[in-house]
mmCIF file of N, CA and C in Angstrom:
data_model
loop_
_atom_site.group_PDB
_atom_site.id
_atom_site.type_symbol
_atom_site.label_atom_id
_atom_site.label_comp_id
_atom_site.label_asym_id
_atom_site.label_seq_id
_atom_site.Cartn_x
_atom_site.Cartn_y
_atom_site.Cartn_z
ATOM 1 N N UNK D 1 40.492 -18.748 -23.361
ATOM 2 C CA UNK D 1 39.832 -17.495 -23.732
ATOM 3 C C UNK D 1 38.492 -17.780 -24.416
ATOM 4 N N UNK D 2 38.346 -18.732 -25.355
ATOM 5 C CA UNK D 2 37.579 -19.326 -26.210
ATOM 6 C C UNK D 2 36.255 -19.594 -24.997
ATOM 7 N N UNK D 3 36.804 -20.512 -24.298
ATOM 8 C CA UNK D 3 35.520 -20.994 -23.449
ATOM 9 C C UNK D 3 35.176 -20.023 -22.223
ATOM 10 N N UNK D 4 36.316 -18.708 -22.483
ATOM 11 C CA UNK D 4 35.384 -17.849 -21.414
ATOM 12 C C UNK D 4 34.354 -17.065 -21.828
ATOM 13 N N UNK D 5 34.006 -16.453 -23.276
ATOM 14 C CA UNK D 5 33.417 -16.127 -23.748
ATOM 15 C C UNK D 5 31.749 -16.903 -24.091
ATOM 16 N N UNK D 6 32.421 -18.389 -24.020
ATOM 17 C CA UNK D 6 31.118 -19.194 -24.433
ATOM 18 C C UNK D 6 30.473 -19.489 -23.231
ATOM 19 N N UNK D 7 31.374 -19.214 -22.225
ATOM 20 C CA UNK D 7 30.319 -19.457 -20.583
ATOM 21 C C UNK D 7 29.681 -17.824 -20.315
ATOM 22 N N UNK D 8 30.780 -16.949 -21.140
ATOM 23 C CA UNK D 8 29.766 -15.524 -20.718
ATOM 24 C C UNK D 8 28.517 -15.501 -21.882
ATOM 25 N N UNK D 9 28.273 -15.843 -22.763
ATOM 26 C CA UNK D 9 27.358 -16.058 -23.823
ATOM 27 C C UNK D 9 26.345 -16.977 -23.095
ATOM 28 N N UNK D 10 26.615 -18.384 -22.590
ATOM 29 C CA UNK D 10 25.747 -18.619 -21.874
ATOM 30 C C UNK D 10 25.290 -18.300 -20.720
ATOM 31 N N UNK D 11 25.648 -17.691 -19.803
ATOM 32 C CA UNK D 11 25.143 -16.646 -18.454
ATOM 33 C C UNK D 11 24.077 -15.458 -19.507
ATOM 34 N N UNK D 12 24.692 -14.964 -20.432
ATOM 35 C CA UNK D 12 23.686 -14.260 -20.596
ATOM 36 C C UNK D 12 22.446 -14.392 -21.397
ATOM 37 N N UNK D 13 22.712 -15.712 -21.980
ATOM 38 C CA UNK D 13 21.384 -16.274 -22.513
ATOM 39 C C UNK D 13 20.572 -16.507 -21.211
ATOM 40 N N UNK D 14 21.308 -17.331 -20.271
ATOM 41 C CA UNK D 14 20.261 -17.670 -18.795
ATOM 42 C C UNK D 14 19.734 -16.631 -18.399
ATOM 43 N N UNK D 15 20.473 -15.166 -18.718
ATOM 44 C CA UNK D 15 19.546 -13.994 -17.567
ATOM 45 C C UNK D 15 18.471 -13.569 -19.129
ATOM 46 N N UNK D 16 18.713 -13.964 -19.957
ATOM 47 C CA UNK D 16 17.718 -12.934 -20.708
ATOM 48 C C UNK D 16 16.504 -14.029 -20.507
ATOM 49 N N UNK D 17 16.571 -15.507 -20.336
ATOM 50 C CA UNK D 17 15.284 -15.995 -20.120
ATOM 51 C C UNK D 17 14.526 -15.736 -19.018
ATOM 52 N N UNK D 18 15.708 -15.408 -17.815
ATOM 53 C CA UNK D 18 15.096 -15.477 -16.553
ATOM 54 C C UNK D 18 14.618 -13.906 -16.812
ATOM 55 N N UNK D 19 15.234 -13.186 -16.914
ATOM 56 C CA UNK D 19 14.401 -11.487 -17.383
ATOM 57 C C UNK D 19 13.066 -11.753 -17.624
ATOM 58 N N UNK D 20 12.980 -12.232 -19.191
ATOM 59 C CA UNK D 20 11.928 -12.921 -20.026
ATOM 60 C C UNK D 20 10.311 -13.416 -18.436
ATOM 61 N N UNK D 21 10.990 -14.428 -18.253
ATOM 62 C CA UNK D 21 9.894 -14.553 -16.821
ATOM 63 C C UNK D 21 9.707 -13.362 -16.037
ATOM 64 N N UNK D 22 10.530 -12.718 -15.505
ATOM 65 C CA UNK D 22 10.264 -12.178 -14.871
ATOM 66 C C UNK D 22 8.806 -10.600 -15.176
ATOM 67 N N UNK D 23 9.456 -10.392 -16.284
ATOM 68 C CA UNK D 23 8.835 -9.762 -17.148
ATOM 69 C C UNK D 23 7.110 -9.960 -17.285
ATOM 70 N N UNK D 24 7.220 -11.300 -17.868
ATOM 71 C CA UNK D 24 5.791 -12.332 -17.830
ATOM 72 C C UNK D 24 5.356 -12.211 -16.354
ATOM 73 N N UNK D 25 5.891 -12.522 -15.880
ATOM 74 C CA UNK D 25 5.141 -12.617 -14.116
ATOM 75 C C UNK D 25 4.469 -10.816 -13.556
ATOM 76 N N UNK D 26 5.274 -10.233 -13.937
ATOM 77 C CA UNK D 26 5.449 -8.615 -14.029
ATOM 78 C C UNK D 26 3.947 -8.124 -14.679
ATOM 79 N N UNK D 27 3.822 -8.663 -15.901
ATOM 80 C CA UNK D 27 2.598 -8.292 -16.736
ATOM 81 C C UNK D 27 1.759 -9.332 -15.911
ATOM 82 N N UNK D 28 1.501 -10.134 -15.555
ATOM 83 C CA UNK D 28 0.241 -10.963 -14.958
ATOM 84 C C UNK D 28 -0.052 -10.158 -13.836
ATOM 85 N N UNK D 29 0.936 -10.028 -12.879
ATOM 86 C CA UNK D 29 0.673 -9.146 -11.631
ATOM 87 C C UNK D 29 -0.247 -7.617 -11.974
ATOM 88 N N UNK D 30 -0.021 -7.000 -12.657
ATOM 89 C CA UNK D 30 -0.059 -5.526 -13.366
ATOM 90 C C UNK D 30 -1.686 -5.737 -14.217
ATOM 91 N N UNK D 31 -1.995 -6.942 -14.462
ATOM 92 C CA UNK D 31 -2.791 -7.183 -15.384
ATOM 93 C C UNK D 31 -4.069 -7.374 -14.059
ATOM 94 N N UNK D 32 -3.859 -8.572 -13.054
ATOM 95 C CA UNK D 32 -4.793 -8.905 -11.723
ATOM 96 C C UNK D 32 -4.794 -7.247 -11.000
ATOM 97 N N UNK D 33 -4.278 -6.711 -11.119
ATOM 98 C CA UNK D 33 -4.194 -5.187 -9.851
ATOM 99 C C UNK D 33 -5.019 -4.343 -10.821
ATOM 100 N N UNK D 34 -5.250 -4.140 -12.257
ATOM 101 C CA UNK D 34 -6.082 -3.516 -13.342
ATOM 102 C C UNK D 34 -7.305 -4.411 -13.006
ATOM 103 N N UNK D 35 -6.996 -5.471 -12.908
ATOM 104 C CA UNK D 35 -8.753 -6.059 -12.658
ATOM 105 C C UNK D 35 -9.332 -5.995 -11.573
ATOM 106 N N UNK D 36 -8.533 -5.990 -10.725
ATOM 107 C CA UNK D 36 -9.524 -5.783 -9.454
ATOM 108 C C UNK D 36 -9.369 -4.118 -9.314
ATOM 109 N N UNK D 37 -9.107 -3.205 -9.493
ATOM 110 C CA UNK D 37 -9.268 -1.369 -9.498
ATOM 111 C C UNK D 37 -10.152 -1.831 -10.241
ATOM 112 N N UNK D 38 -10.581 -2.039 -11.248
ATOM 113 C CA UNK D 38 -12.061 -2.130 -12.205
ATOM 114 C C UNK D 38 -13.005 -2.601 -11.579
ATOM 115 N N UNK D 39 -13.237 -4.025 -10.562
ATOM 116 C CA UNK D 39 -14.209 -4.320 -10.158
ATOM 117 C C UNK D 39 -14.228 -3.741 -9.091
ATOM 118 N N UNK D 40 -13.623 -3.291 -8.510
ATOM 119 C CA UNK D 40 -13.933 -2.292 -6.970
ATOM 120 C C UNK D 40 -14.468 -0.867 -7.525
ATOM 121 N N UNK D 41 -13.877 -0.331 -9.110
ATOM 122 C CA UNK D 41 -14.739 0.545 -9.359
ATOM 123 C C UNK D 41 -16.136 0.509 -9.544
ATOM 124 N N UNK D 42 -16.606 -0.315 -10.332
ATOM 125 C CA UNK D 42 -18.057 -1.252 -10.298
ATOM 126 C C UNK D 42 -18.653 -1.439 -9.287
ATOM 127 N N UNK D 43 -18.126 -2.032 -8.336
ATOM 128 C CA UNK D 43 -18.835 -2.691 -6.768
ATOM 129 C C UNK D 43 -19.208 -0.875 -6.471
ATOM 130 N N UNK D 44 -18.274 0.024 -6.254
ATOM 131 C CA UNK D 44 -18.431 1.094 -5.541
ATOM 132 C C UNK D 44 -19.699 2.062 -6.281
#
């Protein structure tokens, strides 16, 4: 019982990092698509 809890504790440490990235990757994407609508507003 003991070690099923400590393998579900660790699964969910693994998804909150992988969240964590995903998240990060999420804001970079969101951040390049704001910069280029700005310079195509400019160019235009």
């Amino acid at each position: 019982m003991i070690n099923n809890m400590k393998t579900t504790i660790n699964l969910m440490a693994v998804d909150v990092k992988t969240n964590k990235s995903l998240m990060e990757i999420l804001k970079s994407t969101i951040e390049l698509v704001e910069k280029r609508m700005d310079f195509n507003e400019k160019k235009g």
